Short mmCIF file of C-alpha atoms in Angstrom, two decimals:
data_model
loop_
_atom_site.label_atom_id
_atom_site.label_comp_id
_atom_site.label_asym_id
_atom_site.label_seq_id
_atom_site.Cartn_x
_atom_site.Cartn_y
_atom_site.Cartn_z
CA MET A 258 26.72 -8.48 -4.87
CA SER A 259 25.44 -7.71 -8.41
CA GLY A 260 24.48 -9.75 -11.37
CA GLN A 261 22.86 -13.14 -11.36
CA SER A 262 24.57 -15.50 -8.97
CA LEU A 263 25.52 -19.11 -9.82
CA THR A 264 22.73 -20.11 -7.47
CA ASP A 265 20.18 -18.08 -9.43
CA ARG A 266 21.38 -19.69 -12.69
CA ILE A 267 21.17 -23.25 -11.33
CA ALA A 268 17.69 -22.55 -9.86
CA ALA A 269 16.46 -21.22 -13.16
CA ALA A 270 17.88 -24.19 -15.00
CA GLN A 271 16.18 -26.62 -12.58
CA HIS A 272 12.83 -24.94 -13.14
CA SER A 273 13.36 -25.11 -16.90
CA MET A 274 14.00 -28.86 -16.69
CA THR A 275 10.96 -29.48 -14.49
CA GLY A 276 8.77 -27.36 -16.82
CA SER A 277 7.66 -24.96 -14.04
CA ALA A 278 7.39 -21.65 -16.00
CA ILE A 279 5.93 -19.87 -12.90
CA SER A 280 8.76 -20.95 -10.63
CA LYS A 281 11.37 -19.96 -13.29
CA ALA A 282 9.71 -16.51 -13.53
CA VAL A 283 9.63 -16.07 -9.72
CA CYS A 284 13.22 -17.11 -9.60
CA LYS A 285 14.22 -14.70 -12.25
CA ALA A 286 12.29 -11.84 -10.65
CA THR A 287 14.09 -12.50 -7.35
CA THR A 288 17.76 -12.88 -8.32
CA HIS A 289 20.77 -11.48 -6.34
CA GLU A 290 20.97 -8.39 -8.59
CA VAL A 291 20.69 -5.22 -6.60
CA SER A 292 17.86 -3.80 -8.70
CA GLY A 293 14.15 -4.11 -8.81
CA PRO A 294 12.55 -7.27 -10.44
CA LYS A 295 12.56 -6.95 -14.24
CA LYS A 296 9.32 -5.78 -15.90
CA LYS A 297 9.18 -8.81 -18.16
CA HIS A 298 9.12 -11.21 -15.27
CA LEU A 299 6.53 -9.17 -13.48
CA ASP A 300 4.32 -8.84 -16.56
CA TYR A 301 4.40 -12.66 -17.09
CA LEU A 302 3.42 -13.22 -13.36
CA ILE A 303 0.63 -10.76 -13.71
CA HIS A 304 -0.51 -12.62 -16.81
CA CYS A 305 -0.46 -15.82 -14.94
CA THR A 306 -2.83 -14.49 -12.19
CA ASN A 307 -5.42 -13.88 -14.91
CA GLU A 308 -5.12 -17.41 -16.37
CA LEU A 309 -7.81 -19.79 -14.89
CA ASN A 310 -5.59 -22.78 -15.41
CA VAL A 311 -2.84 -21.37 -13.23
CA SER A 312 -2.80 -22.41 -9.69
CA ILE A 313 -2.78 -19.32 -7.47
CA PRO A 314 -1.77 -21.17 -4.38
CA HIS A 315 1.24 -22.52 -6.27
CA LEU A 316 2.12 -19.02 -7.44
CA ALA A 317 1.82 -17.68 -3.88
CA ASP A 318 3.66 -20.43 -2.20
CA THR A 319 6.51 -20.13 -4.71
CA LEU A 320 6.90 -16.38 -3.80
CA LEU A 321 6.70 -17.26 -0.08
CA GLU A 322 9.40 -19.91 -0.44
CA ARG A 323 11.75 -17.19 -1.82
CA THR A 324 11.41 -15.26 1.44
CA ALA A 325 13.06 -18.22 3.21
CA SER A 326 16.39 -17.10 1.61
CA ASN A 327 19.17 -15.88 3.85
CA SER A 328 19.86 -13.01 1.29
CA TRP A 329 18.20 -9.66 1.94
CA ILE A 330 18.22 -8.98 -1.78
CA VAL A 331 16.29 -12.19 -2.66
CA VAL A 332 13.79 -11.67 0.23
CA PHE A 333 13.29 -8.05 -0.56
CA LYS A 334 12.57 -8.75 -4.19
CA ALA A 335 10.13 -11.49 -3.41
CA LEU A 336 8.19 -9.08 -1.20
CA ILE A 337 8.28 -6.53 -3.98
CA THR A 338 7.06 -9.01 -6.55
CA THR A 339 4.26 -10.05 -4.15
CA HIS A 340 3.32 -6.38 -3.69
CA HIS A 341 3.35 -5.65 -7.39
CA LEU A 342 0.99 -8.69 -8.05
CA MET A 343 -1.29 -7.47 -5.28
CA MET A 344 -1.46 -4.10 -7.08
CA TYR A 345 -1.68 -5.15 -10.70
CA GLY A 346 -2.65 -8.81 -10.69
CA ASN A 347 -6.00 -10.57 -10.68
CA GLU A 348 -7.94 -10.08 -7.44
CA ARG A 349 -8.03 -13.86 -6.90
CA LEU A 350 -4.36 -13.65 -5.70
CA MET A 351 -5.26 -11.11 -3.00
CA GLN A 352 -8.23 -13.32 -1.98
CA TYR A 353 -5.89 -16.28 -1.52
CA LEU A 354 -3.29 -14.28 0.32
CA ALA A 355 -5.93 -12.82 2.62
CA SER A 356 -7.33 -16.32 3.31
CA ARG A 357 -4.06 -17.59 4.66
CA ASN A 358 -3.72 -17.79 8.51
CA THR A 359 -0.04 -16.52 8.14
CA LEU A 360 1.62 -14.78 5.26
CA PHE A 361 5.08 -13.38 5.71
CA ASN A 362 6.85 -14.35 9.04
CA LEU A 363 9.92 -12.19 8.79
CA ASN A 364 9.74 -10.23 12.10
CA ASN A 365 13.18 -11.73 13.02
CA PHE A 366 14.82 -11.62 9.64
CA LEU A 367 18.52 -10.58 9.61
CA ASP A 368 21.19 -10.98 6.90
CA LYS A 369 24.52 -10.75 8.63
CA ALA A 370 26.52 -11.80 5.62
CA ALA A 371 25.98 -8.78 3.37
CA LEU A 372 27.36 -5.31 3.68
CA GLN A 373 24.05 -3.74 3.66
CA GLY A 374 22.36 -6.63 5.40
CA TYR A 375 21.71 -5.17 8.81
CA ASN A 376 20.11 -2.03 7.47
CA MET A 377 18.10 -3.63 4.65
CA SER A 378 16.85 -6.28 7.04
CA THR A 379 15.15 -3.61 9.11
CA PHE A 380 13.29 -2.46 5.94
CA ILE A 381 12.32 -6.02 5.18
CA ARG A 382 10.71 -6.52 8.53
CA ARG A 383 8.77 -3.30 8.13
CA TYR A 384 7.83 -4.01 4.54
CA SER A 385 6.57 -7.60 5.28
CA ARG A 386 4.52 -6.18 8.15
CA TYR A 387 2.75 -3.79 5.70
CA LEU A 388 2.09 -6.51 3.26
CA ASN A 389 0.67 -8.64 6.10
CA GLU A 390 -1.51 -5.70 7.12
CA LYS A 391 -2.58 -5.17 3.52
CA ALA A 392 -3.82 -8.73 3.27
CA MET A 393 -5.42 -8.49 6.65
CA SER A 394 -7.30 -5.46 5.63
CA TYR A 395 -8.73 -7.21 2.62
CA ARG A 396 -9.70 -10.17 4.89
CA LEU A 397 -11.52 -7.93 7.23
CA ALA A 398 -13.17 -5.50 4.82
CA ALA A 399 -13.46 -7.81 1.69
CA VAL A 400 -12.04 -4.90 -0.38
CA ASP A 401 -8.64 -3.46 -1.39
CA PHE A 402 -8.77 0.06 -0.21
CA THR A 403 -6.26 1.17 -2.82
CA LYS A 404 -8.61 0.00 -5.73
CA MET A 405 -12.09 1.00 -4.56
CA LYS A 406 -14.22 3.50 -6.43
CA ARG A 407 -13.77 7.04 -5.29
CA GLY A 408 -15.63 10.22 -5.53
CA ALA A 409 -19.09 11.55 -4.23
CA ASP A 410 -20.72 8.16 -5.18
CA GLY A 411 -17.77 6.11 -4.06
CA VAL A 412 -17.65 3.26 -1.49
CA MET A 413 -16.32 5.34 1.48
CA ARG A 414 -18.57 8.36 0.71
CA THR A 415 -21.71 6.21 0.65
CA MET A 416 -21.04 3.85 3.47
CA ASN A 417 -23.52 3.81 6.32
CA THR A 418 -22.41 4.95 9.75
CA GLU A 419 -22.01 1.59 11.47
CA LYS A 420 -19.97 0.09 8.75
CA LEU A 421 -17.92 3.27 8.41
CA ILE A 422 -16.85 3.33 12.01
CA LYS A 423 -15.75 -0.33 11.67
CA THR A 424 -13.88 0.26 8.51
CA LEU A 425 -11.87 3.56 9.16
CA PRO A 426 -9.79 1.83 11.93
CA ILE A 427 -8.89 -0.90 9.47
CA ILE A 428 -7.60 1.72 7.08
CA GLN A 429 -5.71 3.39 9.96
CA ASN A 430 -3.91 0.19 10.85
CA GLN A 431 -2.81 -0.41 7.15
CA LEU A 432 -1.66 3.21 6.88
CA ASP A 433 0.31 2.89 10.18
CA ALA A 434 2.09 -0.06 8.75
CA LEU A 435 2.93 1.76 5.59
CA LEU A 436 4.27 4.85 7.23
CA ASP A 437 6.43 2.77 9.51
CA PHE A 438 8.75 1.98 6.52
CA GLN A 439 10.44 5.42 6.95
CA PRO A 440 13.55 5.38 4.59
CA ASN A 441 15.80 8.45 4.05
CA SER A 442 16.98 9.67 0.76
CA ASN A 443 20.36 8.14 1.21
CA GLU A 444 18.80 4.64 1.70
CA LEU A 445 16.90 4.98 -1.53
CA THR A 446 20.00 4.98 -3.66
CA ASN A 447 19.87 1.17 -4.52
CA GLY A 448 17.29 -0.08 -6.96
CA VAL A 449 15.73 -2.68 -4.56
CA ILE A 450 14.53 -0.42 -1.77
CA ASN A 451 13.75 2.30 -4.33
CA THR A 452 11.36 0.02 -6.11
CA ALA A 453 9.65 -0.94 -2.88
CA PHE A 454 9.37 2.73 -1.87
CA MET A 455 7.67 3.60 -5.08
CA LEU A 456 5.09 0.88 -4.65
CA LEU A 457 4.37 2.11 -1.11
CA PHE A 458 4.25 5.67 -2.30
CA LYS A 459 1.46 4.80 -4.76
CA ASP A 460 -0.34 2.71 -2.22
CA SER A 461 -0.15 5.65 0.27
CA ILE A 462 -1.90 8.02 -2.16
CA ARG A 463 -4.74 5.67 -2.91
CA LEU A 464 -5.04 4.39 0.66
CA PHE A 465 -5.12 7.94 2.16
CA ALA A 466 -7.69 8.93 -0.56
CA ALA A 467 -10.00 6.28 0.77
CA TYR A 468 -9.28 7.25 4.27
CA ASN A 469 -9.92 11.00 3.55
CA GLU A 470 -13.24 10.23 1.82
CA GLY A 471 -14.31 8.02 4.75
CA VAL A 472 -13.67 10.89 7.17
CA ILE A 473 -15.57 13.29 5.03
CA ASN A 474 -18.53 10.93 5.16
CA MET A 475 -18.16 10.54 8.91
CA LEU A 476 -18.08 14.28 9.54
CA GLU A 477 -21.18 14.82 7.52
CA LYS A 478 -22.96 12.14 9.64
CA TYR A 479 -21.42 13.09 12.93
CA PHE A 480 -24.18 15.31 14.33
CA ASP A 481 -26.75 12.67 13.68
CA MET A 482 -24.84 9.85 15.34
CA LYS A 483 -25.64 8.13 18.74
CA LYS A 484 -23.41 8.92 21.67
CA ASN A 485 -21.28 5.76 21.43
CA GLN A 486 -20.79 6.33 17.73
CA CYS A 487 -19.80 10.00 18.40
CA LYS A 488 -17.10 8.78 20.89
CA GLU A 489 -15.62 6.40 18.29
CA ALA A 490 -15.90 8.96 15.46
CA LEU A 491 -14.14 11.59 17.54
CA GLU A 492 -11.22 9.36 18.25
CA ILE A 493 -10.99 8.35 14.63
CA TYR A 494 -10.77 12.01 13.70
CA LYS A 495 -8.09 12.74 16.18
CA THR A 496 -6.15 9.84 14.81
CA PHE A 497 -6.74 11.06 11.35
CA LEU A 498 -5.15 14.50 12.14
CA ASN A 499 -2.15 12.81 13.36
CA ARG A 500 -1.86 10.57 10.35
CA MET A 501 -2.05 13.63 8.05
CA THR A 502 0.94 15.12 9.78
CA LYS A 503 2.93 11.93 9.29
CA LEU A 504 1.88 11.72 5.69
CA SER A 505 2.93 15.29 4.85
CA GLU A 506 6.31 14.18 3.63
CA PHE A 507 4.64 11.70 1.29
CA LEU A 508 1.78 13.86 -0.05
CA LYS A 509 2.51 17.48 0.52
CA VAL A 510 -1.18 18.48 0.56
CA ALA A 511 -3.27 20.65 2.91
CA GLU A 512 -3.93 19.42 6.42
CA ALA A 513 -7.38 19.06 7.78
CA PRO A 514 -8.37 21.75 10.17
CA SER A 515 -7.79 20.74 13.79
CA SER A 516 -10.27 23.43 14.81
CA LEU A 517 -13.00 21.05 13.91
CA LEU A 518 -12.14 19.13 17.04
CA GLU A 519 -13.85 21.85 19.01
CA ALA A 520 -17.17 21.37 17.29
CA LEU A 521 -16.94 17.55 17.65
CA GLU A 522 -16.07 17.66 21.24
CA GLN A 523 -18.88 20.17 21.97
CA HIS A 524 -21.43 17.85 20.33
CA LEU A 525 -20.26 14.84 22.18
CA ALA A 526 -20.27 16.74 25.46
CA SER A 527 -23.89 17.80 24.95
CA LEU A 528 -24.93 14.10 24.38
CA GLU A 529 -23.19 13.18 27.65
CA GLY A 530 -24.85 16.01 29.61
CA ARG A 531 -21.69 17.92 29.93
CA LYS A 532 -20.97 21.41 28.61
CA LEU A 533 -17.81 22.94 27.23
CA LYS A 534 -17.47 26.56 26.15
CA ASP A 535 -20.44 27.77 24.18
CA LEU A 536 -20.43 26.94 20.40
CA SER A 537 -23.52 27.96 18.48
CA THR A 538 -25.24 25.67 16.02
CA SER A 539 -24.38 28.03 13.21
CA SER A 540 -20.73 28.07 14.31
CA ARG A 541 -20.60 24.35 14.36
CA SER A 542 -22.23 24.14 10.98
CA SER A 543 -19.77 26.58 9.56
CA THR A 544 -16.80 24.82 11.00
CA LEU A 545 -18.00 21.48 9.74
CA SER A 546 -18.59 22.83 6.26
CA SER A 547 -15.11 24.29 6.12
CA ALA A 548 -13.56 21.05 7.28
CA VAL A 549 -15.41 19.02 4.68
CA SER A 550 -14.48 21.50 1.92
CA SER A 551 -10.85 21.32 2.96
CA LEU A 552 -10.87 17.56 2.91
CA SER A 553 -12.61 17.52 -0.43
CA SER A 554 -9.83 19.72 -1.84
CA THR A 555 -7.28 17.20 -0.31
CA GLY A 556 -9.17 14.40 -2.14
CA ILE A 557 -8.85 16.29 -5.48
CA SER A 558 -5.15 16.72 -4.95
CA LEU A 559 -4.72 13.03 -4.14
CA SER A 560 -6.58 12.03 -7.32
CA ARG A 561 -4.43 14.31 -9.45
CA MET A 562 -1.26 13.02 -7.88
CA ASP A 563 -2.38 9.36 -8.38
CA ASP A 564 -3.17 10.16 -12.04
CA LYS A 565 0.22 11.75 -12.50
CA THR A 566 2.04 8.84 -10.76
CA GLU A 567 0.27 6.29 -13.05
CA ASP A 568 1.06 8.34 -16.10
CA ASN A 569 4.76 8.42 -15.18
CA ARG A 570 4.68 4.67 -14.74
CA LEU A 571 3.14 4.15 -18.17
CA GLN A 572 5.69 6.53 -19.80
CA GLN A 573 8.45 4.74 -18.09
CA HIS A 574 7.20 1.34 -19.33
CA LYS A 575 6.64 2.73 -22.82
CA ALA A 576 10.27 4.19 -22.90
CA ARG A 577 11.62 0.89 -21.65
CA HIS A 578 9.76 -1.11 -24.31
CA LEU A 579 10.95 1.31 -27.09
CA GLN A 580 14.45 0.90 -25.80
CA GLU A 581 14.26 -2.92 -25.81
CA LYS A 582 12.76 -2.85 -29.30
CA SER A 583 15.51 -0.58 -30.54
CA THR A 584 18.19 -2.91 -28.99
CA LEU A 585 16.67 -6.00 -30.67
CA LYS A 586 16.56 -4.17 -34.00
CA PHE A 587 20.15 -3.19 -33.70
CA ILE A 588 21.18 -6.73 -32.75
CA SER A 589 19.25 -8.08 -35.81
CA LEU A 590 21.16 -5.70 -38.04
CA VAL A 591 24.54 -6.74 -36.57
#
């Protein structure tokens, strides 16, 4: 189904009559058109999140209501709109979403009526799980990992050991939910799932950059940790290597050296009174230095990729704006 349906038009008219501009914008952003939400509606909703006289609970609840639709298109676009506002809207929206006991309850969603319903319903269930995890991460850490300050003096690089070991598993859970989306190139041909994927791709870059910097910090602190902290850190690092492999299709950057595991396991073994094969202090130090250097290079690659992605987004918006301006000028001449 393409184009605005009669239901879309009636719903928009109802919101116009009741004077609910937010509800009307949400309705127009989540029509039955098989394309991503239109920029003008997303921009208006972003603007609303920054207005103090706008009720954030009302905005969020209006979006959540749209996910009660039976149409995969409407539900998918409601999730995309919510994700877009999480990324570019005022932080108070994220704070409200994170404060809710439940967000999206779409684990059993299935659209049997549409041709693509079964396939797209799978991605809706996965996408909603990621957004739930994104909100939960904010609730647990009081920060959006995709927006935090990065670099040598960034949040993850300066975090103390105790907080770091608690925070990295939260990032891992969010990243796991993101990587579970797993579309193939053929499934990205329609505008709805493609729009969702691009938002996820951008989140993956920023999320993994925070993850990467946290691991660098952890490695630098590892040989000064207590025994129980070493155990947790070693498991975190093993998980990190596995996630890097899964992220290769998204990021295409260098993997962390798995040889570092030998140095970490040796150190933990010495704390537990065990002994693995001999590994000198100088060898450990050299391996650790190499690993940190490799991960730092990965961080630089991620930052460049993030900047490039943002530049592309701005260029696309600028081109679209110029096209709309030219169209309006042409119409006025006619």
